[in-house]
Coordinates of N, CA and C and ligand atoms in Angstrom, one line a residue:
X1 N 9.2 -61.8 18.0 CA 10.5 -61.3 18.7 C 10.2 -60.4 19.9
X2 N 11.1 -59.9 20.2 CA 11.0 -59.4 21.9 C 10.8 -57.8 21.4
X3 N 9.7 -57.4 22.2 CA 9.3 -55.8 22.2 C 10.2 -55.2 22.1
X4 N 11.1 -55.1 22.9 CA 12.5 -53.9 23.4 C 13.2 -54.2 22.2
X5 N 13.5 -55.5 21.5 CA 14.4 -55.7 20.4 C 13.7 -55.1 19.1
X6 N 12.5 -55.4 18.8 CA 12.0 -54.7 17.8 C 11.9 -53.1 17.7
X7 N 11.6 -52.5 19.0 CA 11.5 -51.2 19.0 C 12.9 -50.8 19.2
X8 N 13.5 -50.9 19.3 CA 15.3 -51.0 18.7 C 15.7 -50.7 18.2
X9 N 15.1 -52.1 17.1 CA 15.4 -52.3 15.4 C 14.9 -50.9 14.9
X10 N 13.7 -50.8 15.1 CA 12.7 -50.0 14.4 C 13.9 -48.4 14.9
X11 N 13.8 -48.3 15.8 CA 14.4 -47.0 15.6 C 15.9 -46.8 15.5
X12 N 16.9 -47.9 15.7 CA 18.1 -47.3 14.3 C 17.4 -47.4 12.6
X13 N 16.5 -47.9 12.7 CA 16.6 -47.8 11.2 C 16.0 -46.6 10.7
X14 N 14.6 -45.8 11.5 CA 14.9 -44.4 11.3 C 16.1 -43.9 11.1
X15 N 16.9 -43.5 12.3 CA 17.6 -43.0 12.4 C 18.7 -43.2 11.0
X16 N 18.8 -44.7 10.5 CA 19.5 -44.5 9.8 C 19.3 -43.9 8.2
X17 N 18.1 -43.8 8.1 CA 17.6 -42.9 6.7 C 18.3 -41.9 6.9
X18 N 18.7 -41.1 8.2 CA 19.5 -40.3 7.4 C 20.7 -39.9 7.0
X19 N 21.3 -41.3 6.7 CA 22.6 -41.4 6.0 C 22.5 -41.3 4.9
X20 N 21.1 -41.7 4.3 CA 20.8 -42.0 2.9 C 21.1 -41.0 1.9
X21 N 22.2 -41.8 1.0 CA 22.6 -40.9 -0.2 C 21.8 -41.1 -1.5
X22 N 20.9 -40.4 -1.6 CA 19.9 -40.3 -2.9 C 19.4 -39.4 -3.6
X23 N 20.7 -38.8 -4.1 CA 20.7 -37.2 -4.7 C 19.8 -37.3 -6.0
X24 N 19.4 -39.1 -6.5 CA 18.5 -39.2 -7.6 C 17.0 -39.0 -7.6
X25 N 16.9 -40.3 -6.5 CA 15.3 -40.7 -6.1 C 15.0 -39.6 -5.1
X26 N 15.4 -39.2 -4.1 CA 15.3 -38.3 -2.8 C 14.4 -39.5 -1.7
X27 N 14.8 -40.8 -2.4 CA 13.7 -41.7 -1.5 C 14.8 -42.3 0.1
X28 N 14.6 -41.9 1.0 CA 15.4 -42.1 2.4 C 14.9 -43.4 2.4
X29 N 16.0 -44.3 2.7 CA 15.9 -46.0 3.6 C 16.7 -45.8 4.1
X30 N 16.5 -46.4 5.5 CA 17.4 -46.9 6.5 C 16.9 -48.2 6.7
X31 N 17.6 -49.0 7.2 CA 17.9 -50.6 7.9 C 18.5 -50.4 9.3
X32 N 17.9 -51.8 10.2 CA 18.5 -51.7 10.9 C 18.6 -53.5 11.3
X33 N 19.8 -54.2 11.2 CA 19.3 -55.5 11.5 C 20.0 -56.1 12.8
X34 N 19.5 -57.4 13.5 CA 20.1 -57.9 14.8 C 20.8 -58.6 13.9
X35 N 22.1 -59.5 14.6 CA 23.0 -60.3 14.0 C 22.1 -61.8 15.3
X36 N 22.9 -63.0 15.0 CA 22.1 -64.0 16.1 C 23.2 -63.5 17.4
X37 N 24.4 -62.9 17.0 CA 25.0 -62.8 18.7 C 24.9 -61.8 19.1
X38 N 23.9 -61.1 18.8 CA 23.3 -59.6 19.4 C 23.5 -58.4 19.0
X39 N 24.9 -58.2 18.0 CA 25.1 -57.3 17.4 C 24.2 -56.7 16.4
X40 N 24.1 -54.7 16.3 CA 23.1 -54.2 15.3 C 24.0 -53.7 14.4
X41 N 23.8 -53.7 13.3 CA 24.2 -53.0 12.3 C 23.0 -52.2 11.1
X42 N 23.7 -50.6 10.9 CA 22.3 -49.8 10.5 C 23.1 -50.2 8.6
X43 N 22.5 -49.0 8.2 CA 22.5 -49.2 6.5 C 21.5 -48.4 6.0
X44 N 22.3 -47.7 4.9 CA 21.3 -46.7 4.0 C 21.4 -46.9 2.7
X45 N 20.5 -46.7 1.9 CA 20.9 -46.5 0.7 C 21.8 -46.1 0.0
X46 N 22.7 -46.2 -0.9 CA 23.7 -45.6 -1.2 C 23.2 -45.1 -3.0
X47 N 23.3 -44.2 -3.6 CA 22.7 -44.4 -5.1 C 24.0 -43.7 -5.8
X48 N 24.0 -43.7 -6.9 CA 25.1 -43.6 -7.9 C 24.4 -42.9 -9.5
X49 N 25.0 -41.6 -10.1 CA 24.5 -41.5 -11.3 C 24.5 -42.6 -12.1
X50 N 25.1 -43.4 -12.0 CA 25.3 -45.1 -13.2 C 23.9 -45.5 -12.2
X51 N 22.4 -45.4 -12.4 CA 21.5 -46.1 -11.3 C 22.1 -47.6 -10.8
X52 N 22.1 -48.2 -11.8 CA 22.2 -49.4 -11.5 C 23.5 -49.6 -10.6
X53 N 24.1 -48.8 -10.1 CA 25.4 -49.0 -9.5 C 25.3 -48.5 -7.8
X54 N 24.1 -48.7 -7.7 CA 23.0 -48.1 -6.3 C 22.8 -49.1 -6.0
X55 N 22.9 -49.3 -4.0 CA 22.6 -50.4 -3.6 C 21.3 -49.5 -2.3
X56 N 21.1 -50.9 -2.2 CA 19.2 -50.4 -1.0 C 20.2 -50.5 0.4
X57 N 19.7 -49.9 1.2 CA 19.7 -50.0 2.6 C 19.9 -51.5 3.4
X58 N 18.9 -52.4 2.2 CA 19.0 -53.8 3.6 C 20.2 -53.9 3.2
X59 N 20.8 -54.2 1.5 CA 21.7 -54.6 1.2 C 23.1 -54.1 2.0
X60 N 23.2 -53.1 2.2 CA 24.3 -52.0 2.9 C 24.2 -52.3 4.1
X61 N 23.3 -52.7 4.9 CA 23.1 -53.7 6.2 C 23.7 -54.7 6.2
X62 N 23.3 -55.8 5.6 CA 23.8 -56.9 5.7 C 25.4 -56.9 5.1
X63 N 25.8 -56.7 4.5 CA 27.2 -56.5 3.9 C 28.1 -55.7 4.9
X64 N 27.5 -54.7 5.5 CA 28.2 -54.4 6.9 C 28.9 -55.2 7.5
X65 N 27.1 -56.5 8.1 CA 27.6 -57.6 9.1 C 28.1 -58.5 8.4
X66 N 27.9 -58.7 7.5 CA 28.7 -60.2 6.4 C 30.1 -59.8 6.9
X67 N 30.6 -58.7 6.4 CA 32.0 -58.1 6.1 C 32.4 -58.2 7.5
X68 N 31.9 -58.2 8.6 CA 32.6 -57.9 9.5 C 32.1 -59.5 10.8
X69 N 32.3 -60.3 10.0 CA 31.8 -62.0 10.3 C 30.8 -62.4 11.1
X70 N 29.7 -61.5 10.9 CA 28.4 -62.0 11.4 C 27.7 -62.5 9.5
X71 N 27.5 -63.5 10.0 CA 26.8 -64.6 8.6 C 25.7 -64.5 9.1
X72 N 24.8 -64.2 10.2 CA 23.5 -64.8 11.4 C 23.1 -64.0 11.3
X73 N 21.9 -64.0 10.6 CA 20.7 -62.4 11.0 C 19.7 -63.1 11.8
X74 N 18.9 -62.2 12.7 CA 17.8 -62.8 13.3 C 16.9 -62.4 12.9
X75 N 16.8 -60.6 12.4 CA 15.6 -59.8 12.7 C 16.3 -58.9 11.8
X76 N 15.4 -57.8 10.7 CA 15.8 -57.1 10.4 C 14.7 -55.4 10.0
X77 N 15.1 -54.5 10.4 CA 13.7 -53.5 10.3 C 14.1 -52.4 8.9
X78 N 13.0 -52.0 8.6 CA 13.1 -51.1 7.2 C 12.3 -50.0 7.5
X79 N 13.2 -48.7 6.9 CA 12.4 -47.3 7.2 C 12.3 -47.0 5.9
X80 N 11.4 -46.6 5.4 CA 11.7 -45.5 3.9 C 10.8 -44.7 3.6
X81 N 11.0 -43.3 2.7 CA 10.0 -42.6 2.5 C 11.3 -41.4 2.0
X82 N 9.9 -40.5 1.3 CA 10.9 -39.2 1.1 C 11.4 -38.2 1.5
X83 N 12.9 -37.9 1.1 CA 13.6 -37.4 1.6 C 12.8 -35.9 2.7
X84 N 13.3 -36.0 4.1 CA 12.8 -34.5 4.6 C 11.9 -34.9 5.2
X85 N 10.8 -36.3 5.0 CA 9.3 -36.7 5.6 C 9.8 -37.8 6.4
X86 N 8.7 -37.7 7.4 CA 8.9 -38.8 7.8 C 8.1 -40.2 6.9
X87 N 8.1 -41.4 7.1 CA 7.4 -42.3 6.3 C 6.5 -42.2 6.3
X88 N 5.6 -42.1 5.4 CA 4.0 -42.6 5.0 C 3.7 -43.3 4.5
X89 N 4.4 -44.2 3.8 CA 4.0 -45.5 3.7 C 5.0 -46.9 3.9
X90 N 4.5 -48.4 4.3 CA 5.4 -49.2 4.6 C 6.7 -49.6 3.3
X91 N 8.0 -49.3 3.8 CA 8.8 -49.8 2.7 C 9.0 -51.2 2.6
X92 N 9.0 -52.1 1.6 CA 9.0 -53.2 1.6 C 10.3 -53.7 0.6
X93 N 10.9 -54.7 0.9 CA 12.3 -54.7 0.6 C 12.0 -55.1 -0.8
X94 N 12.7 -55.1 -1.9 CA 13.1 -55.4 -2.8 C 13.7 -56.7 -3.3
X95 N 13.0 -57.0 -4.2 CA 13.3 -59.0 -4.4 C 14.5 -59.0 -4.0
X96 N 15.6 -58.3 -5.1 CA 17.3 -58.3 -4.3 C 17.9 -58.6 -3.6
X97 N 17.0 -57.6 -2.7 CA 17.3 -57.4 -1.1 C 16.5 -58.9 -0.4
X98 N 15.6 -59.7 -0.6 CA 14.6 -60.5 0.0 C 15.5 -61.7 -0.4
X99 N 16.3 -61.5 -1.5 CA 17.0 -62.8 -1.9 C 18.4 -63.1 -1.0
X100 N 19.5 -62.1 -0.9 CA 20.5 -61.5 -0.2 C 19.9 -61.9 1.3
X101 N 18.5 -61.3 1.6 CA 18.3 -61.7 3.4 C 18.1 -63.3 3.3
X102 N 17.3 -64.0 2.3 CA 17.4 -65.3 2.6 C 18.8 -66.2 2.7
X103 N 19.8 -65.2 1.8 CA 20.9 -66.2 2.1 C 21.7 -66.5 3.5
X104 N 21.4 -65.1 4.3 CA 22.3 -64.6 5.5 C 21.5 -64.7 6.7
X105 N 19.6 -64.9 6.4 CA 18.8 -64.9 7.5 C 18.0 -66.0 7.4
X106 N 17.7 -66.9 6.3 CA 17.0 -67.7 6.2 C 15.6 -67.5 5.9
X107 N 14.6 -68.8 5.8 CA 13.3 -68.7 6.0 C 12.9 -67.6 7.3
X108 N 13.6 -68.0 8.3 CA 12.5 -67.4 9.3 C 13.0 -66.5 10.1
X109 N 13.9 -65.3 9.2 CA 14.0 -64.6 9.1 C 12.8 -63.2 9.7
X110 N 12.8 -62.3 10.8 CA 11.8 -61.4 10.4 C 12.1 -60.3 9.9
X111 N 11.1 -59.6 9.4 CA 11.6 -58.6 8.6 C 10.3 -57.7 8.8
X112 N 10.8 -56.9 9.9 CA 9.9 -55.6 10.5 C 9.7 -54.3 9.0
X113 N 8.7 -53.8 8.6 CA 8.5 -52.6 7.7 C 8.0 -51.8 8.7
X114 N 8.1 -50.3 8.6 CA 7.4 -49.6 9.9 C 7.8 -47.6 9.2
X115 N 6.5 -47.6 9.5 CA 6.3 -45.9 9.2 C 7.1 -45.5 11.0
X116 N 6.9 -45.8 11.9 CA 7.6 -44.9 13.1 C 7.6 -46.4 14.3
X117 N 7.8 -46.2 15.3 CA 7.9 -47.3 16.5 C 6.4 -48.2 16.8
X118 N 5.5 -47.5 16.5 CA 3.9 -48.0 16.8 C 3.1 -48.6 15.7
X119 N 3.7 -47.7 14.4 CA 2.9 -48.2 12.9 C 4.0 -49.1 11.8
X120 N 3.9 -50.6 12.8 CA 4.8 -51.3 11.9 C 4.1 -52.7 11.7
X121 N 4.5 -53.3 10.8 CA 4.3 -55.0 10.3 C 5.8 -55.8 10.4
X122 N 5.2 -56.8 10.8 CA 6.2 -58.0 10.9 C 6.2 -59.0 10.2
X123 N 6.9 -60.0 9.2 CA 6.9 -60.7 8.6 C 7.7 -61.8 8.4
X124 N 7.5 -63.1 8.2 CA 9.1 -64.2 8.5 C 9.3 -63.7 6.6
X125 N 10.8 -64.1 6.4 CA 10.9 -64.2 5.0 C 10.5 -65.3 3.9
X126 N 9.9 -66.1 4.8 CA 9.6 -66.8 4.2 C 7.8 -66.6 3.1
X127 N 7.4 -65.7 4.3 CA 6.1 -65.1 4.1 C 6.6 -64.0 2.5
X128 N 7.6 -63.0 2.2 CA 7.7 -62.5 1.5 C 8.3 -62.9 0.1
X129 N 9.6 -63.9 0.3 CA 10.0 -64.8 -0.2 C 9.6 -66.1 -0.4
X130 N 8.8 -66.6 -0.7 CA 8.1 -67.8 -0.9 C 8.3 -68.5 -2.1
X131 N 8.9 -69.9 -2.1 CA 9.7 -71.0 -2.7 C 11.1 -70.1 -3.3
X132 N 11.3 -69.6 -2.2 CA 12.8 -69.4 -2.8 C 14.2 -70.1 -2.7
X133 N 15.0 -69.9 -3.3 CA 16.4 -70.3 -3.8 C 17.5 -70.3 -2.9
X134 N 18.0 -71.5 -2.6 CA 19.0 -71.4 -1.5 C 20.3 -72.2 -2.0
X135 N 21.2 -71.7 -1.0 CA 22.4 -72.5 -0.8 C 22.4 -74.2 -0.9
X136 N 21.3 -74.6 -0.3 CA 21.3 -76.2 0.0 C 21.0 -76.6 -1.2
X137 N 20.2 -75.9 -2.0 CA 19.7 -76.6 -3.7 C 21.0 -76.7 -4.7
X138 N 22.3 -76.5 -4.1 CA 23.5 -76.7 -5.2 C 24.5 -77.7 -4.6
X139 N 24.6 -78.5 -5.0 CA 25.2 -79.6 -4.4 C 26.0 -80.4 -5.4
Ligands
THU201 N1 15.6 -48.8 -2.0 C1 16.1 -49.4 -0.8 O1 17.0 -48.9 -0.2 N2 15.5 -50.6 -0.4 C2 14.5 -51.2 -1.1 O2 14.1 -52.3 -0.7 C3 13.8 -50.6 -2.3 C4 14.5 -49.4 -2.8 C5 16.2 -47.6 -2.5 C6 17.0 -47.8 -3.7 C7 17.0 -46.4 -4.3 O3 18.1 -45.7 -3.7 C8 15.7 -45.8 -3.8 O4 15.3 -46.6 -2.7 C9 14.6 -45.6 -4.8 O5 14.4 -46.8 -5.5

């Protein structure tokens, strides 16, 4: 993907860690994803004393743009680490979250992890997600 778009991505999605409500874990995610018609939408964590009633950052991403009729991801970037720090190590999405991006991004999907704008990895979803479950297998 395009430099200027990735370093972009990468830095709303700092930026968006700090929305992150995680009065449990204290663990900050932000998201930050492209739509295919150029639109960004960020996303944080959201957590809940019921745990299980906590959703991740990409999730809160994409449901943004779902909700608001972007179906088309192209690119999507992940910040995380604990609360107050900056990242120190790469966050990597969660099967959930890897399943959810394949329905809305596809195989070749990218999916940027990144401690700051210079210390990041790039990946298609296919690379993270591998033989996964789609819409076209139900017919
Ligand atoms: N979390 C995310 O936001 N994204 C992931 O892919 C993994 C985990 C959040 C969920 C919870 O609020 C906190 O990180 C600790 O698990």
């Amino acid at each position: 993907m395009r430099e200027e778009h990735r370093r972009k991505l990468i830095q709303k999605a700092l930026e968006a860690r700090a929305f992150a409500y995680c009065p449990y874990s204290h663990y900050q995610v932000g998201a930050a994803l492209l739509a295919k018609d150029g639109s960004l939408y960020q996303g944080a964590n959201v957590e809940n004393a019921s745990y299980g009633a906590s959703n991740c950052a990409e999730r809160t991403a994409v449901f943004k743009a779902v909700s608001d009729g972007k179906r088309k991801i192209a690119a999507l970037a992940i910040a995380g680490g604990m609360e107050g720090a900056d990242p120190v190590d790469y966050a990597y999405p969660c099967g959930i979250c890897r399943q959810v991006l394949r329905e809305f991004g596809g195989e070749d999907l990218k999916v940027i992890v990144a401690k700051n704008e210079q210390d990041f990895k790039e990946f298609s979803l296919k690379e993270l997600l591998p033989y996964g479950f789609g819409g076209d297998s139900i017919r």
